Backbone as CSV, one residue per row, in Angstrom:
resi,resn,N_x,N_y,N_z,CA_x,CA_y,CA_z,C_x,C_y,C_z
1,MET,-81.100,153.520,-181.851,-81.471,152.780,-180.729,-80.519,151.565,-180.558
2,SER,-80.230,151.222,-179.329,-79.382,150.076,-179.090,-80.107,148.781,-178.998
3,ALA,-79.516,147.703,-179.486,-80.223,146.436,-179.432,-80.275,145.893,-177.993
4,THR,-81.254,145.080,-177.765,-81.334,144.441,-176.392,-81.193,142.925,-176.608
5,CYS,-80.737,142.306,-175.543,-80.515,140.735,-175.607,-81.803,140.118,-175.135
6,SER,-82.046,138.955,-175.678,-83.264,138.205,-175.235,-82.850,136.801,-174.768
7,LEU,-83.653,136.250,-173.917,-83.450,134.902,-173.401,-84.146,133.959,-174.378
8,CYS,-83.507,132.820,-174.593,-84.190,131.758,-175.373,-85.129,131.032,-174.522
9,ASP,-86.294,130.655,-175.167,-87.359,129.898,-174.410,-86.838,128.498,-173.949
10,SER,-87.512,127.944,-173.073,-87.196,126.603,-172.637,-87.226,125.662,-173.818
11,GLY,-86.316,124.750,-173.922,-86.251,123.828,-175.143,-85.388,124.438,-176.181
12,TYR,-84.860,125.650,-176.017,-83.958,126.281,-176.996,-82.709,126.794,-176.337
13,ALA,-81.711,127.114,-177.167,-80.448,127.673,-176.604,-79.816,128.555,-177.634
14,PRO,-79.006,129.542,-177.307,-78.413,130.382,-178.266,-77.571,129.669,-179.327
15,ASN,-77.540,130.051,-180.506,-76.709,129.437,-181.588,-75.217,129.951,-181.349
16,ALA,-74.343,129.499,-182.198,-72.872,129.738,-181.949,-72.575,131.191,-182.031
17,ASP,-73.234,131.940,-182.900,-72.824,133.405,-182.972,-73.786,134.314,-182.269
18,LYS,-74.617,133.729,-181.436,-75.488,134.430,-180.533,-76.522,135.330,-181.254
19,THR,-76.852,134.937,-182.517,-77.782,135.716,-183.303,-79.195,135.234,-183.219
20,GLY,-79.419,134.050,-182.647,-80.718,133.556,-182.525,-80.720,132.342,-181.651
21,CYS,-81.891,131.600,-181.569,-82.049,130.449,-180.715,-82.190,129.235,-181.577
22,GLU,-81.556,128.111,-181.128,-81.694,126.858,-181.828,-82.382,125.862,-180.911
23,VAL,-83.196,124.991,-181.590,-83.958,124.067,-180.817,-82.973,122.933,-180.217
24,CYS,-83.229,122.586,-179.011,-82.444,121.475,-178.418,-82.862,120.163,-179.049
25,LEU,-81.885,119.324,-179.300,-82.141,118.078,-180.063,-82.658,117.074,-179.025
26,ALA,-83.249,115.961,-179.579,-83.650,114.826,-178.720,-82.446,114.393,-177.926
27,SER,-82.689,113.939,-176.703,-81.718,113.484,-175.690,-81.128,114.741,-174.978
28,THR,-81.571,115.910,-175.261,-81.159,117.114,-174.533,-82.376,117.950,-174.133
29,TYR,-82.103,118.978,-173.306,-83.219,119.840,-172.891,-82.602,121.184,-172.416
30,SER,-83.443,122.117,-172.186,-83.005,123.384,-171.610,-84.144,124.054,-170.939
31,ILE,-83.875,124.953,-169.927,-84.916,125.857,-169.471,-84.523,127.240,-169.873
32,SER,-85.481,128.080,-169.851,-85.264,129.477,-170.397,-84.038,130.138,-169.720
33,GLY,-83.164,130.600,-170.555,-81.967,131.336,-170.088,-80.746,130.445,-170.081
34,ASP,-80.839,129.166,-170.310,-79.719,128.344,-170.431,-78.827,128.716,-171.616
35,ALA,-77.423,128.707,-171.376,-76.538,129.052,-172.421,-76.409,127.936,-173.471
36,THR,-76.587,126.671,-173.033,-76.503,125.513,-173.926,-77.627,124.560,-173.556
37,CYS,-77.818,123.596,-174.461,-78.727,122.445,-174.185,-78.005,121.448,-173.313
38,ARG,-78.746,120.961,-172.346,-78.195,120.026,-171.390,-78.458,118.627,-171.785
39,ILE,-77.618,117.672,-171.514,-77.752,116.320,-171.905,-78.553,115.549,-170.861
40,CYS,-79.520,114.734,-171.230,-80.255,113.856,-170.298,-79.386,112.707,-169.969
41,ASN,-79.163,112.442,-168.731,-78.257,111.346,-168.324,-78.976,110.013,-168.320
42,VAL,-78.804,109.210,-169.340,-79.455,107.922,-169.486,-79.072,106.919,-168.390
43,THR,-77.819,107.026,-167.871,-77.530,106.152,-166.782,-78.307,106.404,-165.500
44,GLU,-78.926,107.574,-165.414,-79.851,107.753,-164.319,-81.326,107.573,-164.689
45,GLY,-81.521,107.075,-165.862,-82.884,106.788,-166.387,-83.601,108.015,-166.891
46,LEU,-82.856,108.992,-167.490,-83.400,110.209,-167.929,-83.287,110.277,-169.473
47,VAL,-84.375,110.606,-170.108,-84.414,110.702,-171.609,-85.222,111.951,-172.053
48,SER,-85.070,112.304,-173.259,-85.974,113.270,-173.895,-86.149,112.808,-175.334
49,SER,-87.308,112.477,-175.738,-87.530,111.783,-177.068,-87.762,112.764,-178.176
50,SER,-88.178,114.014,-177.830,-88.537,114.991,-178.807,-87.653,116.215,-178.795
51,PRO,-87.364,116.864,-179.944,-86.564,118.108,-179.887,-87.450,119.205,-179.156
52,GLY,-86.727,120.066,-178.570,-87.366,121.244,-177.897,-87.893,120.912,-176.552
53,SER,-87.256,119.958,-175.851,-87.728,119.528,-174.538,-87.255,120.541,-173.469
54,SER,-88.145,120.781,-172.485,-87.798,121.628,-171.378,-87.332,120.908,-170.157
55,GLN,-87.484,119.577,-170.198,-87.051,118.689,-169.136,-86.882,117.297,-169.632
56,CYS,-86.204,116.469,-168.815,-86.021,115.057,-169.185,-87.187,114.296,-168.622
57,SER,-87.455,113.133,-169.279,-88.426,112.232,-168.669,-87.753,111.129,-167.868
58,TYR,-88.335,110.684,-166.809,-87.740,109.685,-165.938,-88.296,108.325,-166.336
59,CYS,-87.420,107.315,-166.529,-87.837,105.938,-166.748,-88.015,105.216,-165.463
60,GLY,-89.229,104.900,-165.034,-89.506,104.377,-163.797,-89.362,102.837,-163.735
61,PRO,-89.892,102.230,-162.635,-89.742,100.776,-162.476,-90.300,99.994,-163.617
62,GLY,-89.574,98.984,-164.115,-89.943,98.121,-165.204,-89.466,98.663,-166.516
63,TYR,-88.796,99.811,-166.487,-88.276,100.333,-167.815,-86.849,100.785,-167.675
64,ARG,-86.184,100.879,-168.799,-84.818,101.395,-168.845,-84.689,102.509,-169.860
65,ALA,-83.756,103.421,-169.653,-83.599,104.534,-170.603,-82.711,104.011,-171.802
66,ASP,-83.250,104.234,-172.970,-82.594,103.644,-174.201,-81.930,104.881,-174.884
67,ASN,-80.587,104.727,-175.032,-79.783,105.898,-175.678,-79.991,105.919,-177.173
68,ASN,-80.467,104.873,-177.793,-80.613,104.874,-179.269,-81.938,105.542,-179.659
69,THR,-82.969,105.281,-178.864,-84.298,105.751,-179.228,-84.665,106.980,-178.387
70,ASN,-83.827,107.274,-177.441,-84.117,108.422,-176.453,-85.558,108.238,-175.836
71,SER,-85.806,107.035,-175.442,-87.172,106.802,-174.861,-87.024,105.696,-173.748
72,CYS,-88.067,105.545,-173.065,-88.157,104.526,-171.959,-88.668,103.257,-172.668
73,VAL,-87.896,102.141,-172.409,-88.165,100.822,-173.018,-88.479,99.880,-171.932
74,ALA,-89.566,99.098,-172.112,-89.876,98.093,-171.093,-88.820,96.941,-171.033
75,CYS,-88.526,96.529,-169.841,-87.632,95.441,-169.692,-88.190,94.154,-170.301
76,ALA,-87.383,93.376,-170.900,-87.810,92.094,-171.543,-88.209,91.086,-170.450
77,PRO,-88.975,90.111,-170.761,-89.283,89.019,-169.852,-87.996,88.372,-169.248
78,SER,-88.092,87.984,-168.025,-86.934,87.420,-167.307,-85.926,88.474,-166.853
79,LYS,-86.352,89.731,-166.973,-85.530,90.877,-166.476,-86.391,91.824,-165.668
80,TYR,-85.714,92.762,-164.929,-86.540,93.712,-164.202,-85.731,95.028,-163.999
81,SER,-86.411,96.015,-163.575,-85.696,97.280,-163.252,-86.429,98.032,-162.200
82,VAL,-85.733,98.584,-161.305,-86.355,99.417,-160.204,-86.478,100.900,-160.687
83,GLY,-86.069,101.205,-161.841,-86.116,102.531,-162.419,-84.860,103.287,-162.144
84,GLY,-84.717,104.390,-162.986,-83.546,105.227,-162.846,-82.239,104.688,-163.383
85,SER,-82.361,103.865,-164.471,-81.196,103.264,-165.055,-81.366,103.047,-166.537
86,ASN,-80.241,102.774,-167.195,-80.301,102.363,-168.627,-80.185,100.926,-168.827
87,ASN,-80.226,100.110,-167.718,-80.058,98.713,-167.790,-81.212,98.006,-167.108
88,CYS,-81.556,96.861,-167.598,-82.466,95.881,-166.915,-81.642,94.817,-166.294
89,ILE,-82.036,94.327,-165.222,-81.241,93.329,-164.459,-81.854,91.949,-164.724
90,ASP,-81.026,90.932,-164.913,-81.509,89.516,-165.122,-82.078,89.006,-163.826
91,CYS,-83.189,88.284,-163.886,-83.707,87.491,-162.754,-82.828,86.363,-162.457
92,ASP,-82.804,85.963,-161.215,-81.998,84.820,-160.819,-82.561,83.520,-161.524
93,ASP,-81.810,82.447,-161.514,-82.207,81.247,-162.230,-83.531,80.637,-161.720
94,ASN,-83.834,80.912,-160.409,-85.073,80.340,-159.848,-86.237,81.329,-159.846
95,GLU,-86.185,82.394,-160.732,-87.176,83.399,-160.795,-87.698,83.632,-162.178
96,VAL,-88.874,84.241,-162.218,-89.439,84.634,-163.512,-90.004,86.103,-163.468
97,SER,-90.179,86.674,-164.610,-90.845,88.008,-164.652,-91.457,88.211,-166.027
98,PRO,-92.537,88.982,-166.046,-93.139,89.285,-167.372,-92.433,90.541,-167.950
99,SER,-92.788,91.009,-169.177,-92.263,92.179,-169.696,-92.685,93.471,-168.845
100,GLY,-91.694,94.373,-168.620,-92.010,95.549,-167.904,-92.077,95.323,-166.442
101,ALA,-91.350,94.403,-165.902,-91.443,94.005,-164.435,-90.509,94.916,-163.607
102,SER,-90.992,95.222,-162.373,-90.122,95.946,-161.448,-89.424,95.008,-160.462
103,SER,-89.762,93.700,-160.568,-89.153,92.796,-159.703,-89.403,91.381,-160.218
104,CYS,-88.646,90.414,-159.761,-88.819,89.005,-160.179,-89.519,88.172,-159.069
105,SER,-90.073,87.151,-159.440,-90.731,86.270,-158.370,-90.377,84.842,-158.561
106,GLY,-90.306,84.125,-157.452,-90.074,82.724,-157.490,-91.297,81.904,-157.844
107,CYS,-91.078,80.704,-158.307,-92.296,79.860,-158.661,-92.761,79.230,-157.310
108,ALA,-94.057,78.906,-157.400,-94.669,78.206,-156.223,-94.006,76.851,-156.030
109,PRO,-93.986,76.352,-154.792,-93.498,75.063,-154.536,-94.187,73.984,-155.440
110,GLY,-93.355,73.153,-155.943,-93.955,72.127,-156.922,-93.734,72.522,-158.392
111,SER,-93.152,73.707,-158.571,-93.007,74.127,-160.001,-91.612,74.841,-160.074
112,ILE,-91.041,74.853,-161.337,-89.722,75.494,-161.577,-89.839,76.332,-162.789
113,PRO,-88.970,77.276,-162.974,-88.927,78.096,-164.198,-88.433,77.265,-165.407
114,VAL,-89.183,77.310,-166.491,-88.804,76.770,-167.742,-89.132,77.767,-168.799
115,ASP,-88.082,78.295,-169.446,-88.285,79.407,-170.495,-89.163,80.551,-169.908
116,ASN,-88.792,81.036,-168.648,-89.497,82.077,-167.948,-91.010,81.787,-167.644
117,ILE,-91.382,80.541,-167.585,-92.718,80.143,-167.213,-92.618,79.159,-166.077
118,CYS,-93.359,79.360,-164.992,-93.435,78.353,-163.886,-94.160,77.173,-164.387
119,THR,-93.431,75.998,-164.383,-93.956,74.763,-164.880,-94.034,73.738,-163.844
120,GLU,-95.118,73.044,-163.719,-95.262,71.979,-162.636,-94.342,70.828,-162.837
121,CYS,-93.806,70.311,-161.761,-92.988,69.101,-161.843,-93.898,67.930,-162.095
122,PRO,-93.456,66.913,-162.810,-94.277,65.759,-163.166,-94.328,64.862,-161.907
123,PRO,-95.394,63.960,-161.947,-95.447,62.950,-160.851,-94.159,62.162,-160.720
124,SER,-93.906,61.764,-159.541,-92.675,61.007,-159.064,-91.559,62.012,-158.814
125,THR,-91.787,63.267,-158.944,-90.767,64.303,-158.622,-91.435,65.452,-157.721
126,PHE,-90.528,66.276,-157.251,-91.008,67.363,-156.384,-90.049,68.542,-156.511
127,ALA,-90.493,69.672,-156.038,-89.711,70.885,-156.030,-90.113,71.777,-154.804
128,ALA,-89.140,72.099,-153.992,-89.443,73.089,-152.976,-89.356,74.472,-153.510
129,PHE,-89.852,75.498,-152.757,-89.820,76.908,-153.198,-88.382,77.324,-153.536
130,GLY,-88.238,77.914,-154.664,-86.879,78.427,-155.054,-86.035,77.426,-155.804
131,ALA,-86.599,76.243,-156.130,-85.798,75.248,-156.812,-85.732,75.584,-158.353
132,THR,-84.650,75.092,-158.950,-84.468,75.346,-160.382,-84.692,74.023,-161.178
133,THR,-84.696,72.859,-160.417,-84.954,71.615,-161.090,-85.872,70.754,-160.243
134,CYS,-86.636,69.876,-160.867,-87.485,68.935,-160.223,-86.634,67.735,-159.675
135,SER,-86.728,67.358,-158.471,-85.919,66.327,-157.917,-86.780,65.067,-157.819
136,PRO,-86.100,63.880,-158.010,-86.919,62.608,-158.030,-87.283,62.189,-156.617
137,CYS,-88.356,61.533,-156.416,-88.692,60.911,-155.168,-88.079,59.523,-155.178
138,ASP,-86.831,59.508,-154.844,-86.106,58.211,-154.974,-85.518,57.574,-153.734
139,GLN,-85.989,58.205,-152.624,-85.623,57.620,-151.276,-86.528,56.513,-150.975
140,PRO,-86.079,55.575,-150.118,-86.981,54.404,-149.761,-88.385,54.820,-149.321
141,GLY,-89.405,54.302,-149.983,-90.778,54.547,-149.656,-91.355,55.830,-150.179
142,GLU,-90.588,56.628,-150.999,-91.118,57.875,-151.474,-91.823,57.713,-152.753
143,TYR,-92.840,58.646,-152.994,-93.580,58.747,-154.294,-94.228,60.028,-154.263
144,SER,-94.721,60.538,-155.495,-95.642,61.669,-155.575,-96.640,61.433,-156.718
145,THR,-97.896,61.635,-156.366,-98.966,61.238,-157.308,-99.349,62.294,-158.328
146,SER,-99.292,63.499,-158.029,-99.819,64.598,-158.769,-98.771,65.556,-159.348
147,PRO,-99.006,66.129,-160.477,-98.097,67.134,-161.007,-98.039,68.320,-159.988
148,GLY,-96.914,68.907,-159.868,-96.758,70.093,-158.974,-96.620,69.778,-157.463
149,SER,-96.023,68.636,-157.225,-95.814,68.252,-155.794,-94.759,69.097,-155.129
150,PRO,-95.007,69.637,-153.969,-93.953,70.419,-153.285,-93.063,69.509,-152.379
151,TYR,-93.434,68.236,-152.245,-92.687,67.292,-151.452,-93.089,65.878,-151.860
152,CYS,-92.263,64.914,-151.427,-92.649,63.501,-151.690,-93.509,62.974,-150.506
153,SER,-94.430,62.063,-150.851,-95.155,61.364,-149.790,-94.439,60.071,-149.411
154,SER,-94.786,59.539,-148.259,-94.129,58.295,-147.789,-95.250,57.216,-147.776
155,ALA,-94.960,56.124,-148.320,-95.881,54.969,-148.376,-96.094,54.501,-146.939
156,LEU,-97.383,54.191,-146.680,-97.773,53.700,-145.307,-97.347,52.240,-145.126
157,PRO,-97.308,51.769,-143.893,-97.074,50.257,-143.687,-98.167,49.527,-144.426
158,GLY,-97.798,48.443,-145.032,-98.690,47.583,-145.801,-98.685,47.991,-147.276
159,THR,-98.019,48.988,-147.640,-97.920,49.434,-149.025,-96.480,49.719,-149.370
160,THR,-96.253,50.001,-150.669,-94.899,50.262,-151.122,-95.075,51.127,-152.404
161,PRO,-94.110,52.052,-152.853,-94.237,52.739,-154.007,-94.259,51.867,-155.296
162,ASN,-95.100,52.211,-156.302,-95.018,51.466,-157.502,-93.672,51.680,-158.305
163,ASP,-93.446,50.962,-159.250,-92.206,51.084,-160.025,-91.881,52.480,-160.525
164,ASN,-92.933,53.260,-160.867,-92.765,54.596,-161.407,-92.678,55.710,-160.343
165,ARG,-92.883,55.301,-159.085,-92.919,56.264,-157.978,-94.033,57.242,-158.095
166,THR,-95.162,56.827,-158.692,-96.302,57.749,-158.926,-97.441,57.448,-157.991
167,ASN,-97.301,56.398,-157.118,-98.371,56.038,-156.211,-97.892,54.986,-155.269
168,ALA,-98.667,54.711,-154.204,-98.423,53.634,-153.303,-99.414,52.525,-153.619
169,ILE,-98.929,51.228,-153.582,-99.796,50.100,-153.876,-99.696,49.131,-152.738
170,ASN,-100.767,48.393,-152.505,-100.798,47.410,-151.427,-99.825,46.280,-151.741
171,CYS,-99.170,45.851,-150.617,-98.332,44.581,-150.797,-99.283,43.405,-151.117
172,ALA,-98.806,42.529,-151.910,-99.618,41.393,-152.305,-99.847,40.443,-151.091
173,ALA,-100.855,39.638,-151.166,-101.147,38.608,-150.133,-99.903,37.761,-149.980
174,GLY,-99.581,37.426,-148.772,-98.392,36.578,-148.534,-97.171,37.382,-148.288
175,THR,-97.286,38.690,-148.324,-96.154,39.614,-148.017,-96.552,40.681,-146.998
176,LYS,-95.604,41.403,-146.576,-95.893,42.522,-145.622,-94.951,43.625,-145.844
177,SER,-95.292,44.805,-145.309,-94.453,46.005,-145.307,-94.621,46.710,-144.011
178,THR,-93.519,46.755,-143.179,-93.658,47.364,-141.868,-93.459,48.874,-141.956
179,ASP,-92.680,49.348,-142.945,-92.390,50.730,-142.997,-92.648,51.428,-144.337
180,GLY,-93.354,50.743,-145.233,-93.643,51.322,-146.502,-92.547,51.344,-147.570
181,THR,-91.438,50.748,-147.239,-90.298,50.830,-148.200,-90.258,49.596,-149.151
182,SER,-90.613,48.470,-148.655,-90.654,47.244,-149.560,-91.609,46.212,-148.923
183,CYS,-91.990,45.235,-149.791,-92.816,44.173,-149.405,-91.931,42.888,-149.294
184,THR,-91.984,42.270,-148.123,-91.222,41.111,-147.908,-92.092,39.926,-147.587
185,PRO,-91.705,38.671,-147.959,-92.591,37.553,-147.869,-92.799,37.113,-146.411
186,CYS,-94.048,36.594,-146.156,-94.370,35.999,-144.890,-93.897,34.510,-145.012
187,ASP,-92.673,34.277,-144.764,-92.102,32.910,-145.035,-91.718,32.117,-143.767
188,GLY,-92.152,32.647,-142.662,-91.847,31.880,-141.391,-92.893,30.813,-141.214
189,PRO,-92.620,29.780,-140.353,-93.584,28.678,-140.189,-94.942,29.166,-139.818
190,GLY,-95.930,28.842,-140.544,-97.336,29.149,-140.195,-97.724,30.601,-140.538
191,GLU,-96.848,31.386,-141.217,-97.171,32.794,-141.437,-97.978,32.969,-142.725
192,TYR,-98.810,33.984,-142.697,-99.600,34.367,-143.818,-99.991,35.830,-143.727
193,SER,-100.543,36.451,-144.812,-101.074,37.828,-144.702,-101.988,38.071,-145.909
194,PRO,-103.042,38.924,-145.675,-103.847,39.342,-146.767,-103.202,40.547,-147.463
195,PRO,-103.730,41.002,-148.604,-103.176,42.158,-149.302,-103.136,43.410,-148.385
196,GLY,-102.026,44.160,-148.459,-101.901,45.465,-147.802,-101.538,45.162,-146.245
197,ALA,-100.876,44.155,-145.945,-100.620,43.852,-144.526,-99.297,44.522,-144.081
198,SER,-99.335,45.070,-142.836,-98.112,45.632,-142.262,-97.307,44.613,-141.411
199,SER,-97.928,43.402,-141.207,-97.225,42.407,-140.493,-97.851,41.073,-140.921
200,CYS,-97.143,39.980,-140.617,-97.681,38.661,-140.895,-98.473,38.061,-139.739
201,SER,-99.466,37.331,-140.147,-100.244,36.698,-139.098,-99.852,35.227,-138.990
202,ASN,-100.158,34.602,-137.853,-99.828,33.183,-137.615,-101.134,32.374,-137.744
203,ALA,-101.007,31.259,-138.379,-102.183,30.379,-138.500,-102.567,29.852,-137.205
204,LEU,-103.837,29.744,-136.956,-104.358,29.222,-135.693,-104.121,27.686,-135.623
205,PRO,-104.174,27.158,-134.393,-103.950,25.705,-134.241,-105.071,25.004,-135.095
206,GLY,-104.548,24.006,-135.778,-105.532,23.233,-136.564,-105.656,23.769,-138.025
207,THR,-104.923,24.831,-138.278,-104.967,25.406,-139.653,-103.470,25.611,-140.144
208,ILE,-103.327,25.711,-141.492,-102.030,26.042,-142.082,-102.352,27.111,-143.114
209,PRO,-101.346,27.987,-143.487,-101.454,28.885,-144.543,-101.757,28.254,-145.885
210,ASN,-102.615,28.861,-146.774,-102.813,28.281,-148.029,-101.629,28.583,-148.912
211,ASP,-101.694,28.023,-150.109,-100.496,28.157,-151.021,-100.479,29.460,-151.799
212,SER,-101.624,30.182,-151.916,-101.660,31.379,-152.734,-101.290,32.580,-151.977
């Protein structure tokens, strides 16, 4: 009787002398009838972690194909992947991401990334959306009272920022502030003011300003 040829099962391929079937190694695969084991293309996010695979596994969003372990590996924090690749992409400087992320996200206004964590800016500073650093409230009349300020506040007339730029305080009696930038003395003839004044008052006839 004459011998007949057989097809190797999926996950196997003929050996070198065509006398039997050999299992496909990890990182390769075959379907029944293939002459050789095919390589999974890690650059396209394809892997096979076990010998005898009949197909490659696809590494989806948040993962990359690892050539050393022949498996899908989660992207590290501050990186992301849309899938189908052997690389994870770094987030921009103004973005953060957890492990296994498919995208990066910006911090909310008033906070910035610090070691991949959105961290609130301290009082006297602010941060707009997408900022990488907290900016000082250092323009005339500016201050911010709370952590995580998305913008600086402006002192109202009759007040001025304190030395730390963390709040607005009333101008002292005998001074005024017309625009919230500084307190200036009421030093004109007959002028005076109570605390928090936006303008100086004039003493009525028969009166004079006190010394305090």
